[in-house]
Short mmCIF file of C-alpha atoms in Angstrom, two decimals:
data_model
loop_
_atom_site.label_atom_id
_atom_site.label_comp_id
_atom_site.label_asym_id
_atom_site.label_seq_id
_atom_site.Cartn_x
_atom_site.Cartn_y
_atom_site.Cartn_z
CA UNK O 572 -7.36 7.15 3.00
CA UNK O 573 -9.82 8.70 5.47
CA UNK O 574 -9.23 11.95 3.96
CA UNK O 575 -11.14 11.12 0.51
CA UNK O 576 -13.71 9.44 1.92
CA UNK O 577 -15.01 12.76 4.17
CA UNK O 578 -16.94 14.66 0.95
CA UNK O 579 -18.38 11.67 -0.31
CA UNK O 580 -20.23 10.69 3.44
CA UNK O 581 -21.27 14.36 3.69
CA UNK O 582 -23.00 13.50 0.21
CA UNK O 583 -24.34 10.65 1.84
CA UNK O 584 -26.36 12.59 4.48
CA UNK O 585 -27.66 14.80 1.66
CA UNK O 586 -29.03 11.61 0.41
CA UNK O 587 -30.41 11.07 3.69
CA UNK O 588 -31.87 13.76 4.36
CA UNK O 589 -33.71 13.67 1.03
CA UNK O 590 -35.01 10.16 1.80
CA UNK O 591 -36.72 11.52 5.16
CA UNK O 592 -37.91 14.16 3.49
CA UNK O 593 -39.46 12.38 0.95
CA UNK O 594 -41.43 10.18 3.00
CA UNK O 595 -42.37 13.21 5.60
CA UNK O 596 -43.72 14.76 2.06
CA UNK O 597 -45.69 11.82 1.52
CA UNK O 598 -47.30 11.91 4.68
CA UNK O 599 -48.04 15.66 4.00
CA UNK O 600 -45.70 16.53 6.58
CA UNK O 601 -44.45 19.77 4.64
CA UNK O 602 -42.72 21.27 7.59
CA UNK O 603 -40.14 18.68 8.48
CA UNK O 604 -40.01 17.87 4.93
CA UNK O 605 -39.04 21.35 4.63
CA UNK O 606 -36.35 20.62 7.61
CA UNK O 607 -35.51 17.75 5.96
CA UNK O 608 -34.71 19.37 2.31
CA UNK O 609 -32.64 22.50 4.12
CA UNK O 610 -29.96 19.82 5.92
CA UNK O 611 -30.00 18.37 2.35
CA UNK O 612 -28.90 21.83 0.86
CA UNK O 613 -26.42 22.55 3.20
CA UNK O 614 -25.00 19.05 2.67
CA UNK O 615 -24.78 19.43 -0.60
CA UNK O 616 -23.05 23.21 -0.43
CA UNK O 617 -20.43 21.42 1.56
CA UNK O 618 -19.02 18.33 -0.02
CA UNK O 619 -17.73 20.01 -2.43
CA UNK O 620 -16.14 22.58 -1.16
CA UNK O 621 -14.28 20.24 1.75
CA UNK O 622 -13.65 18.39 -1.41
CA UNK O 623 -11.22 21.28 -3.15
CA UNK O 624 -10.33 22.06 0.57
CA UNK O 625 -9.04 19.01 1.28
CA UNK O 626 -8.08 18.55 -2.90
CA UNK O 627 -9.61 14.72 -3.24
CA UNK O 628 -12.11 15.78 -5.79
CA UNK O 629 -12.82 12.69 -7.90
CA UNK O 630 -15.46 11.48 -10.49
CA UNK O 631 -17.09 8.66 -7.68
CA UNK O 632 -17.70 12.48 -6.18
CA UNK O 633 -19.67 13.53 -8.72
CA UNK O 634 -21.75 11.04 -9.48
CA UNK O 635 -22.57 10.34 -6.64
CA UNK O 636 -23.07 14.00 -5.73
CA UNK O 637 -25.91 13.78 -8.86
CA UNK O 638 -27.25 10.70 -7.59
CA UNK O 639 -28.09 12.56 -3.93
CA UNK O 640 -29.32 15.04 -5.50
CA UNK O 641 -31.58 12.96 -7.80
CA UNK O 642 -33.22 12.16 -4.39
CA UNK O 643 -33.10 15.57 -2.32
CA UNK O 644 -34.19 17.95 -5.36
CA UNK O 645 -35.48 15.56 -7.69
CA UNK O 646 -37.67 12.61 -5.93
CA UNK O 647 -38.57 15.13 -2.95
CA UNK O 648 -40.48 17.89 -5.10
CA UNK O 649 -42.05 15.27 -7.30
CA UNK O 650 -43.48 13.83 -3.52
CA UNK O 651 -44.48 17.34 -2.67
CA UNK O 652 -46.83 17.72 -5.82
CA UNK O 653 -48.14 14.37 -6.30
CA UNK O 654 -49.00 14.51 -2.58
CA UNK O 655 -50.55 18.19 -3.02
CA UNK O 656 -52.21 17.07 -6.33
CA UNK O 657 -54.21 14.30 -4.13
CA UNK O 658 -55.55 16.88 -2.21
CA UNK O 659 -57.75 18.45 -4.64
CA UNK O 660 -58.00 15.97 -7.62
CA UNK O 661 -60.43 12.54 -6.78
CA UNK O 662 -58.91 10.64 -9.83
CA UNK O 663 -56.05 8.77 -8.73
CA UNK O 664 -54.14 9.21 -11.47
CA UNK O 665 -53.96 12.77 -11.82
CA UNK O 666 -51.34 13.11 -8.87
CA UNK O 667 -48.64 11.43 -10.90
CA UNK O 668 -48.25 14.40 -12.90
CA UNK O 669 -46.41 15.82 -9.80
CA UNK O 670 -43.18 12.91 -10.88
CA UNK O 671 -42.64 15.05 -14.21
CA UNK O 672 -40.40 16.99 -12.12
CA UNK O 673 -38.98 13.90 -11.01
CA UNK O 674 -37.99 13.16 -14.46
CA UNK O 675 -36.75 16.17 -15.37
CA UNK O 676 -34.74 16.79 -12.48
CA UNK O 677 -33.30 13.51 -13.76
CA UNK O 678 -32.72 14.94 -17.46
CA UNK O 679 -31.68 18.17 -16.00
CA UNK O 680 -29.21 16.54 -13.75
CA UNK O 681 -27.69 14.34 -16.38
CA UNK O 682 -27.35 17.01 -18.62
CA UNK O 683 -24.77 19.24 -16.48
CA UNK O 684 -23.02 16.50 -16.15
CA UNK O 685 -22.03 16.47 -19.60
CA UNK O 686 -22.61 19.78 -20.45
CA UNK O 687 -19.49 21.76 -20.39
CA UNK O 688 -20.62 25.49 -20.45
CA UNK O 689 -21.62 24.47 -17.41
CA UNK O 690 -18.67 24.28 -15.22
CA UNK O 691 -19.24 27.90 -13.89
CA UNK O 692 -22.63 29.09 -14.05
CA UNK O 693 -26.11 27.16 -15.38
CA UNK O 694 -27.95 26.87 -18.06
CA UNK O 695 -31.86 25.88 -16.51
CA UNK O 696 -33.17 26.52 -13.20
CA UNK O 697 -30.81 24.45 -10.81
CA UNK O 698 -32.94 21.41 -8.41
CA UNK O 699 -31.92 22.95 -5.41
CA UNK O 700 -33.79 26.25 -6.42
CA UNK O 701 -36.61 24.56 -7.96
CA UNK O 702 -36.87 22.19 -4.57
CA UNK O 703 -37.50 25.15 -2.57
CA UNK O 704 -39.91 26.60 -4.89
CA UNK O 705 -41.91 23.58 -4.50
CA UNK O 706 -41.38 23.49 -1.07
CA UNK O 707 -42.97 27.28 -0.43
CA UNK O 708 -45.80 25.84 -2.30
CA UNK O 709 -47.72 24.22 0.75
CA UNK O 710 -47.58 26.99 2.59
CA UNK O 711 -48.48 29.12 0.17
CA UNK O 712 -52.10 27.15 -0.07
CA UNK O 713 -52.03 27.75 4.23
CA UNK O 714 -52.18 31.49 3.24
CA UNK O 715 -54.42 31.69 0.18
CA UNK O 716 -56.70 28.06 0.65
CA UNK O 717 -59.78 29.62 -1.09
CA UNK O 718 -57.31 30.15 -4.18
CA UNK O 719 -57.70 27.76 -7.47
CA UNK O 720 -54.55 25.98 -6.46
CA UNK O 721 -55.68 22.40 -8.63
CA UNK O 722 -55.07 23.64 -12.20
CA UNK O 723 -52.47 26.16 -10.55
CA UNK O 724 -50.57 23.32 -9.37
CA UNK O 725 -50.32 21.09 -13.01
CA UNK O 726 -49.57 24.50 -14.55
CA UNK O 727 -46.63 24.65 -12.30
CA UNK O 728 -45.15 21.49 -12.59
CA UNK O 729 -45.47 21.77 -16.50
CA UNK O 730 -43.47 24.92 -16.47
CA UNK O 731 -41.21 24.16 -13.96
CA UNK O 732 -40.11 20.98 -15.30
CA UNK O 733 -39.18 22.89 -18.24
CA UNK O 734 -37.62 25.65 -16.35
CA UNK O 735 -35.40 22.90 -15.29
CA UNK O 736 -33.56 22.04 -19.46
CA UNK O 737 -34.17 25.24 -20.12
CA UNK O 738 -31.65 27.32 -22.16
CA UNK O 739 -31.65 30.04 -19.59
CA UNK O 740 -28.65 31.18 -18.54
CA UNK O 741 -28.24 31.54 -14.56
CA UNK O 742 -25.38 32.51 -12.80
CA UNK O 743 -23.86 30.09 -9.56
CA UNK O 744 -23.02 31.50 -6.29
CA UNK O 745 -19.39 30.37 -6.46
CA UNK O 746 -17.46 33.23 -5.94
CA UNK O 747 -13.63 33.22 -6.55
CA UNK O 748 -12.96 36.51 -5.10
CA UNK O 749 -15.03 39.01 -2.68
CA UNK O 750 -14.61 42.29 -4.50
CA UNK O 751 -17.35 44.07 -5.35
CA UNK O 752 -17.26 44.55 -8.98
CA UNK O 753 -16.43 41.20 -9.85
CA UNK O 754 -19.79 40.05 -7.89
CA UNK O 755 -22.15 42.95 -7.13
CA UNK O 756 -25.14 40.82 -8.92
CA UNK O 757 -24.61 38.05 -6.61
CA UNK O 758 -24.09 40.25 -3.39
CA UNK O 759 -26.98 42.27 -4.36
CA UNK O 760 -29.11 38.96 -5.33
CA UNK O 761 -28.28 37.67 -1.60
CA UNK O 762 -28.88 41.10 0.16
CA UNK O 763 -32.51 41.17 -1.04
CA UNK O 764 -33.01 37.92 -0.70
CA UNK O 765 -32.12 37.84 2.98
CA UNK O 766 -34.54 41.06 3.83
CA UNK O 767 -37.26 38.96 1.53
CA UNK O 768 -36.72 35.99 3.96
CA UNK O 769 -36.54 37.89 6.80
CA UNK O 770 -39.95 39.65 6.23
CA UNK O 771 -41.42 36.57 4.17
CA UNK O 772 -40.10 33.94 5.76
CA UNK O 773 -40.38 30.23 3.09
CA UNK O 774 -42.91 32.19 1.26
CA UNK O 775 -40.49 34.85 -0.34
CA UNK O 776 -39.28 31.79 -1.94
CA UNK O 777 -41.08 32.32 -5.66
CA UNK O 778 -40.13 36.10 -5.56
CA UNK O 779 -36.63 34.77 -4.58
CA UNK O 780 -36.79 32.77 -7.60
CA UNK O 781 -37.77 35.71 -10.19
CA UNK O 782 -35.33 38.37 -8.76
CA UNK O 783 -32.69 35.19 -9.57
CA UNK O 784 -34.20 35.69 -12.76
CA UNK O 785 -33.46 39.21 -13.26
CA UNK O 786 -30.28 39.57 -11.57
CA UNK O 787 -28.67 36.51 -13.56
CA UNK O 788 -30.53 38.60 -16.81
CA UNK O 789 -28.33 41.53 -15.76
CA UNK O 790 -25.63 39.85 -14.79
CA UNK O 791 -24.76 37.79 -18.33
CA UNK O 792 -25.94 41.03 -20.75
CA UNK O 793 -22.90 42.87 -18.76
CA UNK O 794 -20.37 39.98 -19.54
#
């Protein structure tokens, strides 16, 4: 009885850890929120693979799996933009825009729930991804303030939120067996991205995001 109930409270702390970050993104608190949004990912990584581990995989899991995640990479990012967006815009309205991510984290989520060809790999940018995108953002502006980030930023959240029900095709990092062949897109994908982070630090994030891109291109006009 104990036994199921150990994925589904590591979900809970994702959902946790999204809540703090939210409000730390609120208060424009970017670093913890930062913090805050990494425990979530690792969370999430985690349930479900004590889940097969221990074999009590069950549908409360996943929803409630999409449910955290509807607050960690969904509710989280939208806080990150609408809070950036008040930063240069005086209307009050204008921030708002930064919750279309919100909502389409919600459609995206939703839809690989139901979507079937997604059981292995995904079709649209995945919310964890997209989350840390988002998240590079503020620090980004540290680096480059005198940059037109105001129209940059409702650019952004237009195509992202598309990004996210896209019809791109983008491989998962679940990998069934360690030889090479079998995942040399994936190892070489991580490889780079580690010397990117290393060098980079949260701002190789976005060219994290378009080597994904190109490796998941290569990777699917292989199969």
């Amino acid at each position: 009885m104990i036994k199921k109930h150990i994925p589904n409270s590591i979900t809970l702390l994702n959902l946790f850890s999204g809540c703090v970050g939210a409000l730390f993104a609120l208060k424009g608190e970017f670093t913890f929120a930062l913090y805050a949004a990494v425990f979530s990912g690792v969370f999430d990584f985690f349930d479900g693979m004590v889940a097969r581990l221990l074999k009590v995989n069950s549908p409360l899991g996943l929803q409630l799996d999409s449910l955290a995640d509807m607050v960690s990479f969904g509710f989280l990012p939208g806080a990150i933009i609408y809070t950036l967006l008040g930063e240069y815009f005086y209307n009050p309205y204008v921030p708002y825009i930064g919750f279309l991510i919100t909502m389409f984290s919600a459609l995206r989520l939703a839809k690989f729930n139901l979507d079937e060809r997604q059981s292995e790999d995904f079709i649209g940018l995945n919310t964890p991804m997209n989350t840390f995108v988002v998240l590079s953002l503020p620090f980004a502006i540290e680096v480059l303030p005198h940059w037109s980030w105001d129209w940059f930023l409702i650019a952004f959240t237009v195509v992202s939120s598309l990004l996210l029900i896209s019809e791109i095709r983008l491989f998962s990092m679940k990998i069934k067996s360690f030889e090479w062949a079998e995942n040399k897109y994936r190892y070489g994908f991580l490889l780079l991205s580690l010397v990117l982070l290393i060098l980079l630090q949260i701002l190789a994030i976005p060219i994290i995001l378009l080597l994904y891109f190109l490796f998941s291109f290569l990777y699917f006009s292989k199969k």
